[in-house]
Each structure stands twice: as structure tokens, then as C-alpha cells.
Amino acid sequence: MKARLPQGYGGGGAANLQQLARQAQKLQEEMDKATAELEEKEYSATSGGDAVKAVVTGKMEVKSIELKPEVVDPEDTEMLSDLVIAAVNEALRAAAADKEERMEKLSGGLNVPGMF
């Protein structure tokens, strides 16, 4: 006696596998396109009441740092350093969060190692 699978299961293994491979390839292409777009974007953040502004790219590279003259105190470079670090880190977090959100939308929450 042969067991029967419910309708829609089995019987087209190779075709189903090819369809899955095409879907995965399309998803990878969409993710590559989104990554390229995200790498071109710029993200900015400020600290110290807008005394320091950092701009980073989607490639996670610092593009610029702007300092208001009144925040530059030769006697307190440590505070300036802290403000710069805070602004840069916040801009990097914004870039990473944007990328994560975009990739999650594309993948539907699917977490496949090596995809991105």
C-alpha cells in the first residue's frame, strides 16, 4: 500500500526547487540594490545642544564633523571629544537602524546567514 501526500505536497520537487532558487536570487538582487542605495545615504546627528554635528554615510564612514566655535575650549578638550564621540555614534546607530529596517522589510524577517 502506497501512502498518499495531501494535494500540493510532493510531485514537482525539481520545479519547486528551481522556483525557490529564483525567489532567493531575486531577493538577493533586491537586497544588493537596497544596500547600494543605503550606502549612498547620509545620516547626521548632533550632541551638546547642536554644538557638534556628525555626518556619516551608509558605508559607516564619517563624512564630516562640524563644531560650533563656542564649544572649542582649549582647557577642556575632553568634553569636546565626548561630544564628538556621542554625535558620531548616534549617526552610526541611525545608519545601522535604517539598514536593518530596510533589509527586514525585504526579507520579511527571514534571517539567512550570509545574505546581508
PDB file of C-alpha atoms in Angstrom:
ATOM      1  CA  MET A   1       0.000   0.000   0.000  1.00  0.00           C
ATOM      2  CA  LYS A   2       1.293   3.401  -1.018  1.00  0.00           C
ATOM      3  CA  ALA A   3       0.953   6.426   1.210  1.00  0.00           C
ATOM      4  CA  ARG A   4      -0.505   9.480  -0.448  1.00  0.00           C
ATOM      5  CA  LEU A   5       0.582  13.003   0.286  1.00  0.00           C
ATOM      6  CA  PRO A   6      -2.007  15.749   0.587  1.00  0.00           C
ATOM      7  CA  GLN A   7      -2.603  17.805  -2.518  1.00  0.00           C
ATOM      8  CA  GLY A   8       0.113  20.371  -3.101  1.00  0.00           C
ATOM      9  CA  TYR A   9       2.843  18.313  -1.428  1.00  0.00           C
ATOM     10  CA  GLY A  10       5.495  16.455  -3.344  1.00  0.00           C
ATOM     11  CA  GLY A  11       5.382  15.681  -7.045  1.00  0.00           C
ATOM     12  CA  GLY A  12       7.352  18.631  -8.506  1.00  0.00           C
ATOM     13  CA  GLY A  13      10.442  18.610  -6.381  1.00  0.00           C
ATOM     14  CA  ALA A  14      12.818  19.847  -9.061  1.00  0.00           C
ATOM     15  CA  ALA A  15      10.391  22.530 -10.258  1.00  0.00           C
ATOM     16  CA  ASN A  16       9.749  23.688  -6.701  1.00  0.00           C
ATOM     17  CA  LEU A  17      13.476  23.807  -6.015  1.00  0.00           C
ATOM     18  CA  GLN A  18      14.083  25.889  -9.156  1.00  0.00           C
ATOM     19  CA  GLN A  19      11.296  28.268  -8.177  1.00  0.00           C
ATOM     20  CA  LEU A  20      12.780  28.621  -4.689  1.00  0.00           C
ATOM     21  CA  ALA A  21      16.213  29.306  -6.204  1.00  0.00           C
ATOM     22  CA  ARG A  22      14.725  32.015  -8.474  1.00  0.00           C
ATOM     23  CA  GLN A  23      12.982  33.627  -5.499  1.00  0.00           C
ATOM     24  CA  ALA A  24      16.208  33.572  -3.486  1.00  0.00           C
ATOM     25  CA  GLN A  25      18.122  35.111  -6.397  1.00  0.00           C
ATOM     26  CA  LYS A  26      15.504  37.849  -6.784  1.00  0.00           C
ATOM     27  CA  LEU A  27      15.644  38.569  -3.041  1.00  0.00           C
ATOM     28  CA  GLN A  28      19.441  38.779  -3.178  1.00  0.00           C
ATOM     29  CA  GLU A  29      19.260  41.209  -6.116  1.00  0.00           C
ATOM     30  CA  GLU A  30      16.755  43.395  -4.247  1.00  0.00           C
ATOM     31  CA  MET A  31      18.964  43.354  -1.151  1.00  0.00           C
ATOM     32  CA  ASP A  32      22.044  44.266  -3.199  1.00  0.00           C
ATOM     33  CA  LYS A  33      20.154  47.184  -4.750  1.00  0.00           C
ATOM     34  CA  ALA A  34      18.911  48.341  -1.326  1.00  0.00           C
ATOM     35  CA  THR A  35      22.426  48.065   0.112  1.00  0.00           C
ATOM     36  CA  ALA A  36      23.826  50.196  -2.702  1.00  0.00           C
ATOM     37  CA  GLU A  37      21.113  52.818  -2.120  1.00  0.00           C
ATOM     38  CA  LEU A  38      21.718  52.808   1.636  1.00  0.00           C
ATOM     39  CA  GLU A  39      25.472  53.206   1.171  1.00  0.00           C
ATOM     40  CA  GLU A  40      24.831  56.442  -0.737  1.00  0.00           C
ATOM     41  CA  LYS A  41      22.641  57.925   2.004  1.00  0.00           C
ATOM     42  CA  GLU A  42      23.939  60.262   4.666  1.00  0.00           C
ATOM     43  CA  TYR A  43      22.919  60.282   8.317  1.00  0.00           C
ATOM     44  CA  SER A  44      23.544  63.101  10.741  1.00  0.00           C
ATOM     45  CA  ALA A  45      23.298  63.537  14.474  1.00  0.00           C
ATOM     46  CA  THR A  46      24.135  66.277  16.924  1.00  0.00           C
ATOM     47  CA  SER A  47      25.210  66.483  20.538  1.00  0.00           C
ATOM     48  CA  GLY A  48      25.728  69.200  23.094  1.00  0.00           C
ATOM     49  CA  GLY A  49      22.653  71.133  22.020  1.00  0.00           C
ATOM     50  CA  ASP A  50      23.722  71.136  18.364  1.00  0.00           C
ATOM     51  CA  ALA A  51      27.249  72.233  19.274  1.00  0.00           C
ATOM     52  CA  VAL A  52      28.664  69.206  17.438  1.00  0.00           C
ATOM     53  CA  LYS A  53      27.219  67.711  14.267  1.00  0.00           C
ATOM     54  CA  ALA A  54      28.459  64.463  12.727  1.00  0.00           C
ATOM     55  CA  VAL A  55      27.568  63.177   9.271  1.00  0.00           C
ATOM     56  CA  VAL A  56      28.199  59.557   8.302  1.00  0.00           C
ATOM     57  CA  THR A  57      27.456  57.561   5.174  1.00  0.00           C
ATOM     58  CA  GLY A  58      25.577  54.304   4.842  1.00  0.00           C
ATOM     59  CA  LYS A  59      29.005  52.702   4.431  1.00  0.00           C
ATOM     60  CA  MET A  60      29.542  53.583   8.104  1.00  0.00           C
ATOM     61  CA  GLU A  61      32.218  56.148   7.277  1.00  0.00           C
ATOM     62  CA  VAL A  62      32.460  59.564   8.894  1.00  0.00           C
ATOM     63  CA  LYS A  63      31.927  62.200   6.207  1.00  0.00           C
ATOM     64  CA  SER A  64      32.117  65.379   8.241  1.00  0.00           C
ATOM     65  CA  ILE A  65      32.184  66.831  11.737  1.00  0.00           C
ATOM     66  CA  GLU A  66      31.077  70.386  12.395  1.00  0.00           C
ATOM     67  CA  LEU A  67      31.950  72.197  15.607  1.00  0.00           C
ATOM     68  CA  LYS A  68      30.476  75.463  16.805  1.00  0.00           C
ATOM     69  CA  PRO A  69      33.289  77.808  17.869  1.00  0.00           C
ATOM     70  CA  GLU A  70      31.868  78.305  21.359  1.00  0.00           C
ATOM     71  CA  VAL A  71      32.284  74.611  22.169  1.00  0.00           C
ATOM     72  CA  VAL A  72      36.022  74.648  21.444  1.00  0.00           C
ATOM     73  CA  ASP A  73      37.729  75.248  24.787  1.00  0.00           C
ATOM     74  CA  PRO A  74      41.469  74.505  24.835  1.00  0.00           C
ATOM     75  CA  GLU A  75      41.177  73.918  28.578  1.00  0.00           C
ATOM     76  CA  ASP A  76      38.500  71.217  28.169  1.00  0.00           C
ATOM     77  CA  THR A  77      39.292  69.073  25.153  1.00  0.00           C
ATOM     78  CA  GLU A  78      37.898  66.018  26.924  1.00  0.00           C
ATOM     79  CA  MET A  79      34.368  67.442  26.819  1.00  0.00           C
ATOM     80  CA  LEU A  80      34.744  68.217  23.115  1.00  0.00           C
ATOM     81  CA  SER A  81      35.980  64.706  22.481  1.00  0.00           C
ATOM     82  CA  ASP A  82      32.966  63.260  24.334  1.00  0.00           C
ATOM     83  CA  LEU A  83      30.572  65.408  22.280  1.00  0.00           C
ATOM     84  CA  VAL A  84      32.190  64.301  19.010  1.00  0.00           C
ATOM     85  CA  ILE A  85      32.030  60.643  20.014  1.00  0.00           C
ATOM     86  CA  ALA A  86      28.377  60.968  21.038  1.00  0.00           C
ATOM     87  CA  ALA A  87      27.386  62.614  17.749  1.00  0.00           C
ATOM     88  CA  VAL A  88      29.294  60.105  15.612  1.00  0.00           C
ATOM     89  CA  ASN A  89      27.910  57.115  17.492  1.00  0.00           C
ATOM     90  CA  GLU A  90      24.350  58.393  17.184  1.00  0.00           C
ATOM     91  CA  ALA A  91      24.732  58.954  13.442  1.00  0.00           C
ATOM     92  CA  LEU A  92      26.178  55.439  13.036  1.00  0.00           C
ATOM     93  CA  ARG A  93      23.269  53.978  15.025  1.00  0.00           C
ATOM     94  CA  ALA A  94      20.815  55.772  12.734  1.00  0.00           C
ATOM     95  CA  ALA A  95      22.547  54.361   9.648  1.00  0.00           C
ATOM     96  CA  ALA A  96      22.590  50.827  11.067  1.00  0.00           C
ATOM     97  CA  ALA A  97      18.940  51.003  12.143  1.00  0.00           C
ATOM     98  CA  ASP A  98      17.892  52.227   8.691  1.00  0.00           C
ATOM     99  CA  LYS A  99      19.754  49.354   7.021  1.00  0.00           C
ATOM    100  CA  GLU A 100      18.314  46.778   9.414  1.00  0.00           C
ATOM    101  CA  GLU A 101      14.775  48.072   8.889  1.00  0.00           C
ATOM    102  CA  ARG A 102      15.144  48.079   5.102  1.00  0.00           C
ATOM    103  CA  MET A 103      16.594  44.567   4.965  1.00  0.00           C
ATOM    104  CA  GLU A 104      13.926  43.244   7.315  1.00  0.00           C
ATOM    105  CA  LYS A 105      11.215  44.639   5.034  1.00  0.00           C
ATOM    106  CA  LEU A 106      12.793  42.946   2.028  1.00  0.00           C
ATOM    107  CA  SER A 107      13.350  39.601   3.693  1.00  0.00           C
ATOM    108  CA  GLY A 108      10.096  39.543   5.617  1.00  0.00           C
ATOM    109  CA  GLY A 109      12.029  38.984   8.834  1.00  0.00           C
ATOM    110  CA  LEU A 110      13.823  35.959   7.370  1.00  0.00           C
ATOM    111  CA  ASN A 111      17.287  35.670   8.860  1.00  0.00           C
ATOM    112  CA  VAL A 112      19.526  33.809   6.414  1.00  0.00           C
ATOM    113  CA  PRO A 113      23.210  33.857   7.342  1.00  0.00           C
ATOM    114  CA  GLY A 114      25.384  35.365   4.649  1.00  0.00           C
ATOM    115  CA  MET A 115      22.552  37.184   2.875  1.00  0.00           C
ATOM    116  CA  PHE A 116      23.449  40.596   4.325  1.00  0.00           C
TER     117      PHE A 116
END
